[in-house]
Short mmCIF file of C-alpha atoms in Angstrom, two decimals:
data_model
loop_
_atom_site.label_atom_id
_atom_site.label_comp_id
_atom_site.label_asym_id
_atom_site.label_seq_id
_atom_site.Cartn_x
_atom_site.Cartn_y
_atom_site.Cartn_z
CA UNK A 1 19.49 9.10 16.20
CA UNK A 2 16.77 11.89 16.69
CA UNK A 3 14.02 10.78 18.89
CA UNK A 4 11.40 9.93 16.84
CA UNK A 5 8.34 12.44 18.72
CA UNK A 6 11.42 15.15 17.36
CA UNK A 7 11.87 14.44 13.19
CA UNK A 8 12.14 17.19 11.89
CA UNK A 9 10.34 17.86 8.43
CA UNK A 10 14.19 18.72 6.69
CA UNK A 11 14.53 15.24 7.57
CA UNK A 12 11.41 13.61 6.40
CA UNK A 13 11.85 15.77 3.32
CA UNK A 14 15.39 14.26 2.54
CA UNK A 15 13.60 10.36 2.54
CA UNK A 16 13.40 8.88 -0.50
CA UNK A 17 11.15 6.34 -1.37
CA UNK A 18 10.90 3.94 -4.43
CA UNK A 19 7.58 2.54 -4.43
CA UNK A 20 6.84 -0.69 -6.82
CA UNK A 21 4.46 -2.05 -7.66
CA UNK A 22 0.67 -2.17 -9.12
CA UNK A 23 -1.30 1.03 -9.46
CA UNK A 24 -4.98 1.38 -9.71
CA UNK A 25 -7.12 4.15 -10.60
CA UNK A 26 -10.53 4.26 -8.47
CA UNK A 27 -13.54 5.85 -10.25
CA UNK A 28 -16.77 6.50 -8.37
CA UNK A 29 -20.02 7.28 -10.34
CA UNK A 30 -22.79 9.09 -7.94
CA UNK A 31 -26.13 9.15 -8.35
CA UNK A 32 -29.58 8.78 -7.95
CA UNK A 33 -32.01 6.30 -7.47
CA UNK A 34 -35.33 7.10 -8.62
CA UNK A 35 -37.15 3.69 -9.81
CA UNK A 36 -36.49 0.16 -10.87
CA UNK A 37 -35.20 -0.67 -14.47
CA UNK A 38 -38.23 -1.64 -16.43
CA UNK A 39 -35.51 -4.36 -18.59
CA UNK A 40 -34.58 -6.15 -15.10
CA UNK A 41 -35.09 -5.56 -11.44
CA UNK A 42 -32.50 -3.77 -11.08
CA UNK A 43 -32.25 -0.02 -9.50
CA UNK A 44 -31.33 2.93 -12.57
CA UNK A 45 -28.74 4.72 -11.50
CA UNK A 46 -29.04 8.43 -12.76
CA UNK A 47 -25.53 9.62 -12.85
CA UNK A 48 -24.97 13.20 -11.43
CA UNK A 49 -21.25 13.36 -10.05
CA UNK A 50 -18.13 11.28 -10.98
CA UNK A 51 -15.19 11.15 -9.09
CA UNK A 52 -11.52 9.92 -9.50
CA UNK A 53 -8.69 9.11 -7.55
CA UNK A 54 -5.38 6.95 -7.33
CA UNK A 55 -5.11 3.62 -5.85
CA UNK A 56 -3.11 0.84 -5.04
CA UNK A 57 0.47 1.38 -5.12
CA UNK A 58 -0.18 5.40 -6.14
CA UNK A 59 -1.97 5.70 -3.29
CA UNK A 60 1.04 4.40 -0.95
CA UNK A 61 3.28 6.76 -2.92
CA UNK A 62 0.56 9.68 -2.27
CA UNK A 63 1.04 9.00 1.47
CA UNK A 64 4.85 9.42 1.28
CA UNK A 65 4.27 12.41 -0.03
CA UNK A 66 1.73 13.50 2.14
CA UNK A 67 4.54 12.60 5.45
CA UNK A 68 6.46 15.35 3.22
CA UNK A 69 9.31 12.38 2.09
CA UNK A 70 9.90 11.95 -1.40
CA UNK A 71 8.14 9.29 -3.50
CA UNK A 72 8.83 7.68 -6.63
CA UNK A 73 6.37 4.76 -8.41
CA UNK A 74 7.72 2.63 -10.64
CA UNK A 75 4.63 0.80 -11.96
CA UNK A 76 3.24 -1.10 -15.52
CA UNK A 77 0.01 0.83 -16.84
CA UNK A 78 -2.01 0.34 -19.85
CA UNK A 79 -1.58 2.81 -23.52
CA UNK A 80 -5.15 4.01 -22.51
CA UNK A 81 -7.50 6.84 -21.69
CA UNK A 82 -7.22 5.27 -18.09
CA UNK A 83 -3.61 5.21 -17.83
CA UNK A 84 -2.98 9.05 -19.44
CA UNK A 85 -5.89 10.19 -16.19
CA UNK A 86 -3.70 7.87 -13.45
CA UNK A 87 -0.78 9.90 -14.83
CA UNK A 88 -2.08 13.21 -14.64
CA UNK A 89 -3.64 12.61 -11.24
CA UNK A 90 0.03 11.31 -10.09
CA UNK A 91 1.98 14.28 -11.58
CA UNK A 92 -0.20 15.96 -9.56
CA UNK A 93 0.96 15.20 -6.10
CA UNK A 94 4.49 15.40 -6.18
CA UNK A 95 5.21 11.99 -6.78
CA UNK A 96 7.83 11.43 -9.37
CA UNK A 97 6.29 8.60 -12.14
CA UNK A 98 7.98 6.11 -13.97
CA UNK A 99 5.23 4.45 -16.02
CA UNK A 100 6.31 0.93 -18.42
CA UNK A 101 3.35 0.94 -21.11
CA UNK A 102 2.22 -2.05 -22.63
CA UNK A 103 -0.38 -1.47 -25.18
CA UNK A 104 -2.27 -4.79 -24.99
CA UNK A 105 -2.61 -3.99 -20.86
CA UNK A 106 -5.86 -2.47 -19.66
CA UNK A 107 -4.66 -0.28 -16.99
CA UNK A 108 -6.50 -1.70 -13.74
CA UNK A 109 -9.84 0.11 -13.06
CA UNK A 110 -12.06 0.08 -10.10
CA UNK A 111 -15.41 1.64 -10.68
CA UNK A 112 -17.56 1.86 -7.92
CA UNK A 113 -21.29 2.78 -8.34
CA UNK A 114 -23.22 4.76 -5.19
CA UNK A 115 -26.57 5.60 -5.11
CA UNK A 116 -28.45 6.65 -1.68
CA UNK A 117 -24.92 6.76 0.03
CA UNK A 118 -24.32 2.94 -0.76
CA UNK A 119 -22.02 0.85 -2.91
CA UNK A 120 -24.55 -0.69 -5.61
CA UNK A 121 -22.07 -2.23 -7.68
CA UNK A 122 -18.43 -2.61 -8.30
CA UNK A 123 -16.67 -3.18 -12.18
CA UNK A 124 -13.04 -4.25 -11.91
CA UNK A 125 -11.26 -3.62 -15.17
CA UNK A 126 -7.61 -5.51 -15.66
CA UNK A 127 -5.44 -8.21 -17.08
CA UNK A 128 -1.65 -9.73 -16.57
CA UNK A 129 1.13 -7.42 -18.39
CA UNK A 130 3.62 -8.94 -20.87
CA UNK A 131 6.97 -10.35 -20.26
CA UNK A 132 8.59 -7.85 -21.98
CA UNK A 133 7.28 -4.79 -20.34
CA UNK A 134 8.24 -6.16 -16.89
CA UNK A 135 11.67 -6.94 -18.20
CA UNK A 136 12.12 -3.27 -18.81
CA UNK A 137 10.54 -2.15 -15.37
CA UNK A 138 13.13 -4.83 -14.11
CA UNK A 139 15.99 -2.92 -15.95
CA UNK A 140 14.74 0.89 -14.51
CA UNK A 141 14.53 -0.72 -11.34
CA UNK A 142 18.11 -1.60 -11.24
CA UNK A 143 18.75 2.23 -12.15
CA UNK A 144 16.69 3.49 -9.53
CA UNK A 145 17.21 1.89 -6.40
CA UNK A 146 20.44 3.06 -5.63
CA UNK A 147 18.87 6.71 -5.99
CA UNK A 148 16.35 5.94 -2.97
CA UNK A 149 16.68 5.16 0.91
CA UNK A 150 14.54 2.71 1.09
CA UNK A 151 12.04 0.60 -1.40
CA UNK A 152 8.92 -0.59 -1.14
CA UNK A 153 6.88 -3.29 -2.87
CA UNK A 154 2.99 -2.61 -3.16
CA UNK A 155 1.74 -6.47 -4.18
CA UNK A 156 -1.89 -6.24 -5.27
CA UNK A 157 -1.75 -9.50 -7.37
CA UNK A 158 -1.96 -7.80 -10.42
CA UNK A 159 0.94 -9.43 -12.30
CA UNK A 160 3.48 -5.98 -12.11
CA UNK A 161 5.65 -7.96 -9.84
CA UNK A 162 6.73 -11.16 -11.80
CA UNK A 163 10.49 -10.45 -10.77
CA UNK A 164 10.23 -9.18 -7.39
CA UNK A 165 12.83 -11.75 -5.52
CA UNK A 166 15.36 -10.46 -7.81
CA UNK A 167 14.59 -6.54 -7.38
CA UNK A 168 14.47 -7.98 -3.65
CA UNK A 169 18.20 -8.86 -3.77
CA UNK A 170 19.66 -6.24 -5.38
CA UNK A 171 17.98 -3.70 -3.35
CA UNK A 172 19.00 -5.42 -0.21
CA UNK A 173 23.02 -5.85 -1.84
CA UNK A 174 23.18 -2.14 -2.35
CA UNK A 175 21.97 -1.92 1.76
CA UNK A 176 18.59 -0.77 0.81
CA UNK A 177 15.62 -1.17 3.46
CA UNK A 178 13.20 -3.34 1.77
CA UNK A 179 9.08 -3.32 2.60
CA UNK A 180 6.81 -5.44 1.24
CA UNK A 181 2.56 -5.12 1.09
CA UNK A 182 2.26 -8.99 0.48
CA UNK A 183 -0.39 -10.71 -1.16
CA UNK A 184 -2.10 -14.47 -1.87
CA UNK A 185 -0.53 -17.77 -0.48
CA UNK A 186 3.26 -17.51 -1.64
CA UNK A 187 5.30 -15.64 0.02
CA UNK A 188 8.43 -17.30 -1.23
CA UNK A 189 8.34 -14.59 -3.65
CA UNK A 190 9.38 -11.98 -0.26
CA UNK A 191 12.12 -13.60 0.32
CA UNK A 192 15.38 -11.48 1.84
CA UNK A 193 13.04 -8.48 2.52
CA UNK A 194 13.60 -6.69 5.76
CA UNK A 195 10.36 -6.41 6.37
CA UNK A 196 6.52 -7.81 5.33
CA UNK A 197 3.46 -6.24 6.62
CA UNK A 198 0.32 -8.96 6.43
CA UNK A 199 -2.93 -8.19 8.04
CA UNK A 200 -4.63 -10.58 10.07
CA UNK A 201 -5.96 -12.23 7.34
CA UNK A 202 -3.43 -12.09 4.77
CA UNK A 203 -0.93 -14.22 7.58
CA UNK A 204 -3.88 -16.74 8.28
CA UNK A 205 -4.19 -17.69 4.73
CA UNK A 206 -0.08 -18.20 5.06
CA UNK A 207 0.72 -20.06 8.11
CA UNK A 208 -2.83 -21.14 9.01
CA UNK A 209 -5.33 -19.97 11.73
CA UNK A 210 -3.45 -19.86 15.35
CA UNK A 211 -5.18 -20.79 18.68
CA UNK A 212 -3.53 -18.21 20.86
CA UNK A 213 -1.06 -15.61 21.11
CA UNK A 214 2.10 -18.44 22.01
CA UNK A 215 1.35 -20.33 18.83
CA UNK A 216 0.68 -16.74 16.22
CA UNK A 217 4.56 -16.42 17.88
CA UNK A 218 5.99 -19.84 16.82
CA UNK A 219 4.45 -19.21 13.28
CA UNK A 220 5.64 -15.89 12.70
CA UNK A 221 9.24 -16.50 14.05
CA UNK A 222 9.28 -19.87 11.97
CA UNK A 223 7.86 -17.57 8.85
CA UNK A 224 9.98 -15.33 9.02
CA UNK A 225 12.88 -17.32 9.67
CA UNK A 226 11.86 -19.21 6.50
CA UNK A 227 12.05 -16.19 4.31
CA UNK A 228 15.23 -14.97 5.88
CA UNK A 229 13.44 -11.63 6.45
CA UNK A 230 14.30 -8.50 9.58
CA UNK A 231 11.16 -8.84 10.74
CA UNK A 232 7.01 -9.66 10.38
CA UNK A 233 4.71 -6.97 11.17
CA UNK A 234 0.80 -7.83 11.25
CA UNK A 235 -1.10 -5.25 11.36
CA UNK A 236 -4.24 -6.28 13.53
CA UNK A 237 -7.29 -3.79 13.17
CA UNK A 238 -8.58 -2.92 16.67
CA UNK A 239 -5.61 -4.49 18.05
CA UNK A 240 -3.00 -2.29 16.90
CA UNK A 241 -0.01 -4.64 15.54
CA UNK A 242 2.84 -6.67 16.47
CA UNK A 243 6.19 -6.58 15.15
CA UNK A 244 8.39 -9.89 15.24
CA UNK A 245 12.16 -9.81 14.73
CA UNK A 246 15.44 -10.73 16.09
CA UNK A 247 15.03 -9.81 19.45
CA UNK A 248 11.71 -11.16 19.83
CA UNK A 249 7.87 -9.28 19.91
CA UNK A 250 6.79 -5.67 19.96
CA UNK A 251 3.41 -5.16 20.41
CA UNK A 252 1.32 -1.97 20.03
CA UNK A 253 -2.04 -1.03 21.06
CA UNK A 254 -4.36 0.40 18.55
CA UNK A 255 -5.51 4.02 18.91
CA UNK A 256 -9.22 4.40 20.47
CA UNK A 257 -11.16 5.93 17.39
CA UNK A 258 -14.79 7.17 17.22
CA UNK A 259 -14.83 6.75 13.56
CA UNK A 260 -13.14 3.47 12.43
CA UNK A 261 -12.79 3.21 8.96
CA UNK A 262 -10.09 0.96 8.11
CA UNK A 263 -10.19 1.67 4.01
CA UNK A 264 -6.49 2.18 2.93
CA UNK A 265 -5.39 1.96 6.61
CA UNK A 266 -2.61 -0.52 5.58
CA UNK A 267 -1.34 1.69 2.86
CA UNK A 268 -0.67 4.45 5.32
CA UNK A 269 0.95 1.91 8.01
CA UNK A 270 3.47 1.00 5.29
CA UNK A 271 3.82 4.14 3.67
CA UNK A 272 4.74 5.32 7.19
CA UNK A 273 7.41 2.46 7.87
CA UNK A 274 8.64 3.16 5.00
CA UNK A 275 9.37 7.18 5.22
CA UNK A 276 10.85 6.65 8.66
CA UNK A 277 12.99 4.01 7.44
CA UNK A 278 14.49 6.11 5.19
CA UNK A 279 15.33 8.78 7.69
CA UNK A 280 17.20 5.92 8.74
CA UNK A 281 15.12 5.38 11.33
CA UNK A 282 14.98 1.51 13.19
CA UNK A 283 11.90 -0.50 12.21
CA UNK A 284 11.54 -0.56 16.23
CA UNK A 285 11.09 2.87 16.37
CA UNK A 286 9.32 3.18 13.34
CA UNK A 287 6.41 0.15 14.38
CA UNK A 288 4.82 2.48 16.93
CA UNK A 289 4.53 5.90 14.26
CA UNK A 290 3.62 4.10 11.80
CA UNK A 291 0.58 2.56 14.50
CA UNK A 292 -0.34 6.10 15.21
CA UNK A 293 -0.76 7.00 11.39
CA UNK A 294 -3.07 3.94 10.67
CA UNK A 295 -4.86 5.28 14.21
CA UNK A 296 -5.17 9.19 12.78
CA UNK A 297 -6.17 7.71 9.34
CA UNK A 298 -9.27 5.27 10.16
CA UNK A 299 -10.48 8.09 12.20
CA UNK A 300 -11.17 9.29 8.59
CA UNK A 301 -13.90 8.23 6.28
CA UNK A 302 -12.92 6.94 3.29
CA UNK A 303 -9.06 6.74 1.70
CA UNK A 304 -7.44 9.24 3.33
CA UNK A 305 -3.40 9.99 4.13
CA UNK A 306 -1.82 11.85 7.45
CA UNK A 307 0.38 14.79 6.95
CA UNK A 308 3.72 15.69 8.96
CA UNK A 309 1.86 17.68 11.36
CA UNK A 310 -0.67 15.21 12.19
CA UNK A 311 1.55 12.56 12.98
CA UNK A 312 3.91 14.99 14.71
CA UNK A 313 1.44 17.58 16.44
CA UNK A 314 0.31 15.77 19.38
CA UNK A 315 3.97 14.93 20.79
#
């Protein structure tokens, strides 16, 4: 195996990705605030700049991409004027799409409204998809997987991942890698993956709070014995992260940052994992890139990804 300070981008840019999962598209509306709506007290928000980018599970693909792997996104969208933009702002990248429609979804909106450099209010736009459209994303799954390195599950509790466990088990019998961005209280749905990534938070709300560092270790190993998984990694902000598996802990510091903006930090983390793992890379060696990534990307404001020579310059 290639040390991992030495990848070279021929074979990042072999990696191949399959990224699952539900995709969001992010609107902002900027403007300004001049006076107080005469109808309610409420501030009117003259609208001078919009702004629109991809979110979710597009923007974990738009990080493999940005590494300079390869990156599909199997995802369920809407038969709307929100789903046709996503798609046009995916094809963009490089990312290869493979959208199910279901014309009674509304394709999952986020649109934030800023005036005098803060977040006034945000509008969430979404429901579940239908059975039948997932049963379809079910059957290209069980084309594509075998085309990819490694796959990776992008849960944002949006109802695009009804069948997970068994995409989870026929990735893993064709000897996939398998990564999963959990979310909510069941992660029986994980099951067989080789690895999950919870934040701090995310793990609490599974296995309960933990009053030191011995007991987070009993919960984790008994987790993740429990789901019959490789390997845990929590991801803990200013504390960089730990990875448990087999042989036990690895932790790793966080990187000192002036700035530290953690917005889509954990979609670069596993976006990271997930590229190296498909240069066939061990999730050991992997853990500690992937750390520097979410380190070079909270030292940037807003979402933001890390390119091959970011990650690679410094060593």
């Amino acid at each position: 195996m290639t040390p991992p300070s030495t990848l070279s981008h021929e074979q990042i840019a072999k990696a191949r990705v399959l990224v699952v999962g539900d995709a969001m598209l992010d609107r902002y509306w900027y403007g300004a605030v001049d006076r107080i709506s005469p109808e309610a007290p409420v501030p009117v928000v003259r609208v001078t700049r919009t702004e629109e980018r991809i979110g979710a599970a597009a923007n974990v693909a738009y990080n493999i991409v940005t590494l300079g792997a390869q990156a599909s996104l199997l995802t369920v969208v809407g038969e709307d004027e929100a789903s046709h933009q996503l798609e046009a702002l995916v094809a963009k990248t490089g990312i290869v799409p493979y959208f199910g429609r279901d014309a009674r979804l509304k394709t999952t909106v986020k649109l934030r409204v800023i005036g005098r450099q803060q977040q006034l209010i945000r509008l969430d736009f979404e429901n579940t998809p239908e059975s039948e459209v997932l049963a379809s994303q079910s059957a290209t799954f069980e084309k594509l997987h075998t085309q990819h390195d490694a796959v990776l599950f992008s849960d944002y509790g949006k109802g695009g991942l009804a069948h997970i466990l068994l995409m989870i088990s026929q990735a893993r019998a064709a000897g996939k890698v398998v990564l999963v961005d959990p979310k909510g209280a069941d992660y029986a749905r994980y099951k067989n993956a080789s690895v999950i990534t919870p934040n701090r938070a995310e793990l609490e709300h599974v296995i309960g709070p933990w009053s030191d560092e011995a007991d987070l270790r009993t919960k984790a190993h008994n987790l993740r014995t429990t789901l019959n998984l490789d390997a845990l990694l929590l991801t803990r902000s200013e504390e960089g992260m730990t990875l448990f598996d087999a042989q036990g802990e690895l932790n790793v510091p966080a990187v000192a940052r002036e700035v530290f903006d953690v917005t889509g930090a954990g979609d670069t983390v596993i976006a990271t994992l997930a590229a190296m793992a498909a240069t066939g890379m061990s999730l050991r060696e992997a853990v500690p890139i992937a750390n520097r990534a979410g380190g070079i990307v909270v030292g940037k404001f807003g979402t933001a990804t890390v390119s091959y020579d970011e990650l690679f310059a410094a060593h």
